[in-house]
PDB file of C-alpha atoms in Angstrom:
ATOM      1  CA  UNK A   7       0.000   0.000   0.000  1.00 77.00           C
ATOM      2  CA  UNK A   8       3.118   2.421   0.641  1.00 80.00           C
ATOM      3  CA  UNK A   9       4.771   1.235  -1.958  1.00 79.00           C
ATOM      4  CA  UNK A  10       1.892   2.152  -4.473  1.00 81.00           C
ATOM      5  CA  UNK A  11       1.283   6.210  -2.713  1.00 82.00           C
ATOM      6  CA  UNK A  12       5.431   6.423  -3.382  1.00 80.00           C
ATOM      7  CA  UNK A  13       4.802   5.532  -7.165  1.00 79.00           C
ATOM      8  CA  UNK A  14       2.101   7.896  -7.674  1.00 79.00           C
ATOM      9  CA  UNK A  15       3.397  10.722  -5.229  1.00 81.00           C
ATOM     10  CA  UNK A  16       6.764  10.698  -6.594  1.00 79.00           C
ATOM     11  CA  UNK A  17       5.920   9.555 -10.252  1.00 79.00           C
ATOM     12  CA  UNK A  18       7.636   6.315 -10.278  1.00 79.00           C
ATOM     13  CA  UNK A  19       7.188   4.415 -13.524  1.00 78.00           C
ATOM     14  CA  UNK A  20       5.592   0.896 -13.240  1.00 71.00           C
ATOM     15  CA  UNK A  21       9.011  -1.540 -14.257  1.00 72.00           C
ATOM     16  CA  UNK A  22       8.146  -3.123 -17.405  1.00 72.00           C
ATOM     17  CA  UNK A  23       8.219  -7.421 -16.771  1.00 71.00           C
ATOM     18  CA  UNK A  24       8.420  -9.430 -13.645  1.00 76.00           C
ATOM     19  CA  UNK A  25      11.439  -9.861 -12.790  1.00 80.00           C
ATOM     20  CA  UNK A  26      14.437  -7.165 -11.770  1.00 83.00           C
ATOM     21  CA  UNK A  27      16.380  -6.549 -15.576  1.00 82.00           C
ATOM     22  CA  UNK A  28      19.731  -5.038 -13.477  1.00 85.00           C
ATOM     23  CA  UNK A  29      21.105  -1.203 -14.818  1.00 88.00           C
ATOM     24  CA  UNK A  30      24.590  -2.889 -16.294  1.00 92.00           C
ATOM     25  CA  UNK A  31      26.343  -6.179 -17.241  1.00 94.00           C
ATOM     26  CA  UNK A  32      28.922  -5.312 -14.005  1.00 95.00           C
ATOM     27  CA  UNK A  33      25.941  -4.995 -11.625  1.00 94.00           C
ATOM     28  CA  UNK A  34      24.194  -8.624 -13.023  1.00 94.00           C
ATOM     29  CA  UNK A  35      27.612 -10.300 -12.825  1.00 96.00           C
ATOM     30  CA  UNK A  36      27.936  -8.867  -9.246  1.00 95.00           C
ATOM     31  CA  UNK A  37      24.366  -9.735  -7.736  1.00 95.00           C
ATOM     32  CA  UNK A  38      25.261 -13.292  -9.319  1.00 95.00           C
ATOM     33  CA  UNK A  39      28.274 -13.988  -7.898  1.00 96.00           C
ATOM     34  CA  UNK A  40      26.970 -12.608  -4.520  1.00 96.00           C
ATOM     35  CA  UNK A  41      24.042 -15.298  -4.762  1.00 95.00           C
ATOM     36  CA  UNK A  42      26.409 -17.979  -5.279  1.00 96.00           C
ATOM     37  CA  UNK A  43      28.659 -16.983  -2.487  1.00 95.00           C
ATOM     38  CA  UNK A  44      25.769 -17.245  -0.336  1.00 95.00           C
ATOM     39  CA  UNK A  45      24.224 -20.663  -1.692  1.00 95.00           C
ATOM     40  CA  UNK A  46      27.781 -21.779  -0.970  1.00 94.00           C
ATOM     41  CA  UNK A  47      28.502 -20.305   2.919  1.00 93.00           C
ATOM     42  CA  UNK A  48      24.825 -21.695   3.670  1.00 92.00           C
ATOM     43  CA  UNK A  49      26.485 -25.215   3.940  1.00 90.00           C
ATOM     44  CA  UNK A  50      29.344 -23.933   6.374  1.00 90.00           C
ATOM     45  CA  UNK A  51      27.499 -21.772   8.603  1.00 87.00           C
ATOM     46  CA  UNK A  52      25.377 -23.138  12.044  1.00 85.00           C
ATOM     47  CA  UNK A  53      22.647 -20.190  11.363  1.00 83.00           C
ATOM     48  CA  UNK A  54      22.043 -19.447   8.111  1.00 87.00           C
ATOM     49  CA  UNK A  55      19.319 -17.049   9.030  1.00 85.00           C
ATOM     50  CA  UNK A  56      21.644 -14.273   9.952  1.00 85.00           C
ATOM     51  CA  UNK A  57      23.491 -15.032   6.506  1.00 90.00           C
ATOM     52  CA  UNK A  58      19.934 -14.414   4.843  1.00 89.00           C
ATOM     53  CA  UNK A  59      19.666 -11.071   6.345  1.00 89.00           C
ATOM     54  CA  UNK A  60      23.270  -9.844   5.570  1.00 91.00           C
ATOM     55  CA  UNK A  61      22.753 -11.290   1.706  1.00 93.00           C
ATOM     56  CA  UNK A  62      19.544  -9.381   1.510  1.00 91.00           C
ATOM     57  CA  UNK A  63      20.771  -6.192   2.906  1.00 93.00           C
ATOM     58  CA  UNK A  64      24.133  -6.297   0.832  1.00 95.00           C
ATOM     59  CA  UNK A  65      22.536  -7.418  -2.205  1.00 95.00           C
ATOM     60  CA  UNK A  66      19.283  -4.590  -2.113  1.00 94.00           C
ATOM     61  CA  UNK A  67      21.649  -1.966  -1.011  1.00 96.00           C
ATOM     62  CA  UNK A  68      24.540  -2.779  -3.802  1.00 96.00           C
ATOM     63  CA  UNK A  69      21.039  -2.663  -6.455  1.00 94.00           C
ATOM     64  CA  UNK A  70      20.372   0.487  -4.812  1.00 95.00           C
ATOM     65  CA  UNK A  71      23.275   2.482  -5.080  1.00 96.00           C
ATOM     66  CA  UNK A  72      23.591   0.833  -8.952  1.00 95.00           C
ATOM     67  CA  UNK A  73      20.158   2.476  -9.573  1.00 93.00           C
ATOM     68  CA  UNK A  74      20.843   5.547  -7.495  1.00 95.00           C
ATOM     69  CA  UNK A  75      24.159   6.042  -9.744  1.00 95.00           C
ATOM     70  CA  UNK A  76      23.080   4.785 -13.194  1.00 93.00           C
ATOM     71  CA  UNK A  77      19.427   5.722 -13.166  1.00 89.00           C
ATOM     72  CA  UNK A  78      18.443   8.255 -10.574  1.00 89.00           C
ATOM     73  CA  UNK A  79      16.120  10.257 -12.743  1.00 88.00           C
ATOM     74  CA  UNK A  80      13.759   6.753 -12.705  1.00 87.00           C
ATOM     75  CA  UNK A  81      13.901   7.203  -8.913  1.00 88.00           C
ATOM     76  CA  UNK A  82      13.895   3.012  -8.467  1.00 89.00           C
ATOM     77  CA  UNK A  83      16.321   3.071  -6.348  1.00 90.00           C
ATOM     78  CA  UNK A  84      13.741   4.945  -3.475  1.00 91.00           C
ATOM     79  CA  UNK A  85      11.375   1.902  -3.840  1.00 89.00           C
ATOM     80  CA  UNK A  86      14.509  -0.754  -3.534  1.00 91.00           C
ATOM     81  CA  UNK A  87      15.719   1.113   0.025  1.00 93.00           C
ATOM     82  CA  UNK A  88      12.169   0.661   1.057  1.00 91.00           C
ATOM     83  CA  UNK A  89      12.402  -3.033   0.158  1.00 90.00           C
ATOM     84  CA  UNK A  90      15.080  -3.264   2.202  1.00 93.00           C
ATOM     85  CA  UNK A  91      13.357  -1.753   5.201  1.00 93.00           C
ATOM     86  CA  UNK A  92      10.540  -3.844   4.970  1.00 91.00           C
ATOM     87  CA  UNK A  93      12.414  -7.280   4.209  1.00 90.00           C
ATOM     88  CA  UNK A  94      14.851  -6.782   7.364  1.00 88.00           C
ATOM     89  CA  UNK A  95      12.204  -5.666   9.698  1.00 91.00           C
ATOM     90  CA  UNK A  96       9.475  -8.584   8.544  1.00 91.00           C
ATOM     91  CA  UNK A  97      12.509 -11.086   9.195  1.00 88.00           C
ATOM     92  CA  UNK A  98      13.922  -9.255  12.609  1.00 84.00           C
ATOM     93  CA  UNK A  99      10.454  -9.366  13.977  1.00 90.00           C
ATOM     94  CA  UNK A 100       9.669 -12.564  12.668  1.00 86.00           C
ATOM     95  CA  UNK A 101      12.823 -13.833  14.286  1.00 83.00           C
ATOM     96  CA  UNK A 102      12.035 -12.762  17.457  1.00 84.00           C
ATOM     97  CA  UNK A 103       8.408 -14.198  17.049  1.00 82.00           C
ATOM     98  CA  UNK A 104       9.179 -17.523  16.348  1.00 73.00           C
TER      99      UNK A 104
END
């Protein structure tokens, strides 16, 4: 519901197709190798909850600042630090729920 009043309030364009299509071939090669460095740690670490949270903060603030630097007049990169928010504080809270 937020994230639809940001669109219209600060005239975000709807992204054309389902999923993400990164800003540059260096920022898909990077978010790629970052997901297979963390499908690999998952098998060495005791809790790989906390590795969830660091991937998903690194990883949505590295698309972030690639949006904020390569496509700032599209404004994207508001709507990805608000993913962020949301993600981490649905899985804190959810952590200390369960």
């Amino acid at each position: 519901m937020f994230e639809r009043w940001l669109k219209k309030n600060l005239k975000i364009e709807k992204s054309k197709g389902y999923f993400y299509k990164g800003v540059n071939k260096f920022q898909i090669w990077i978010e790629r190798a970052m997901l297979i460095a963390f499908l690999i740690s998952i098998w060495f670490v005791d809790n790989p909850f906390y590795m969830l949270i660091g991937y998903l903060f690194i990883s949505l603030s590295f698309r972030a600042f690639m949006e904020w630097k390569y496509k700032r007049e599209k404004k994207e990169y508001i709507l990805t630090l608000y993913s962020i928010f949301i993600y981490l504080f649905v899985l804190v809270i959810g952590s200390y729920l369960f």
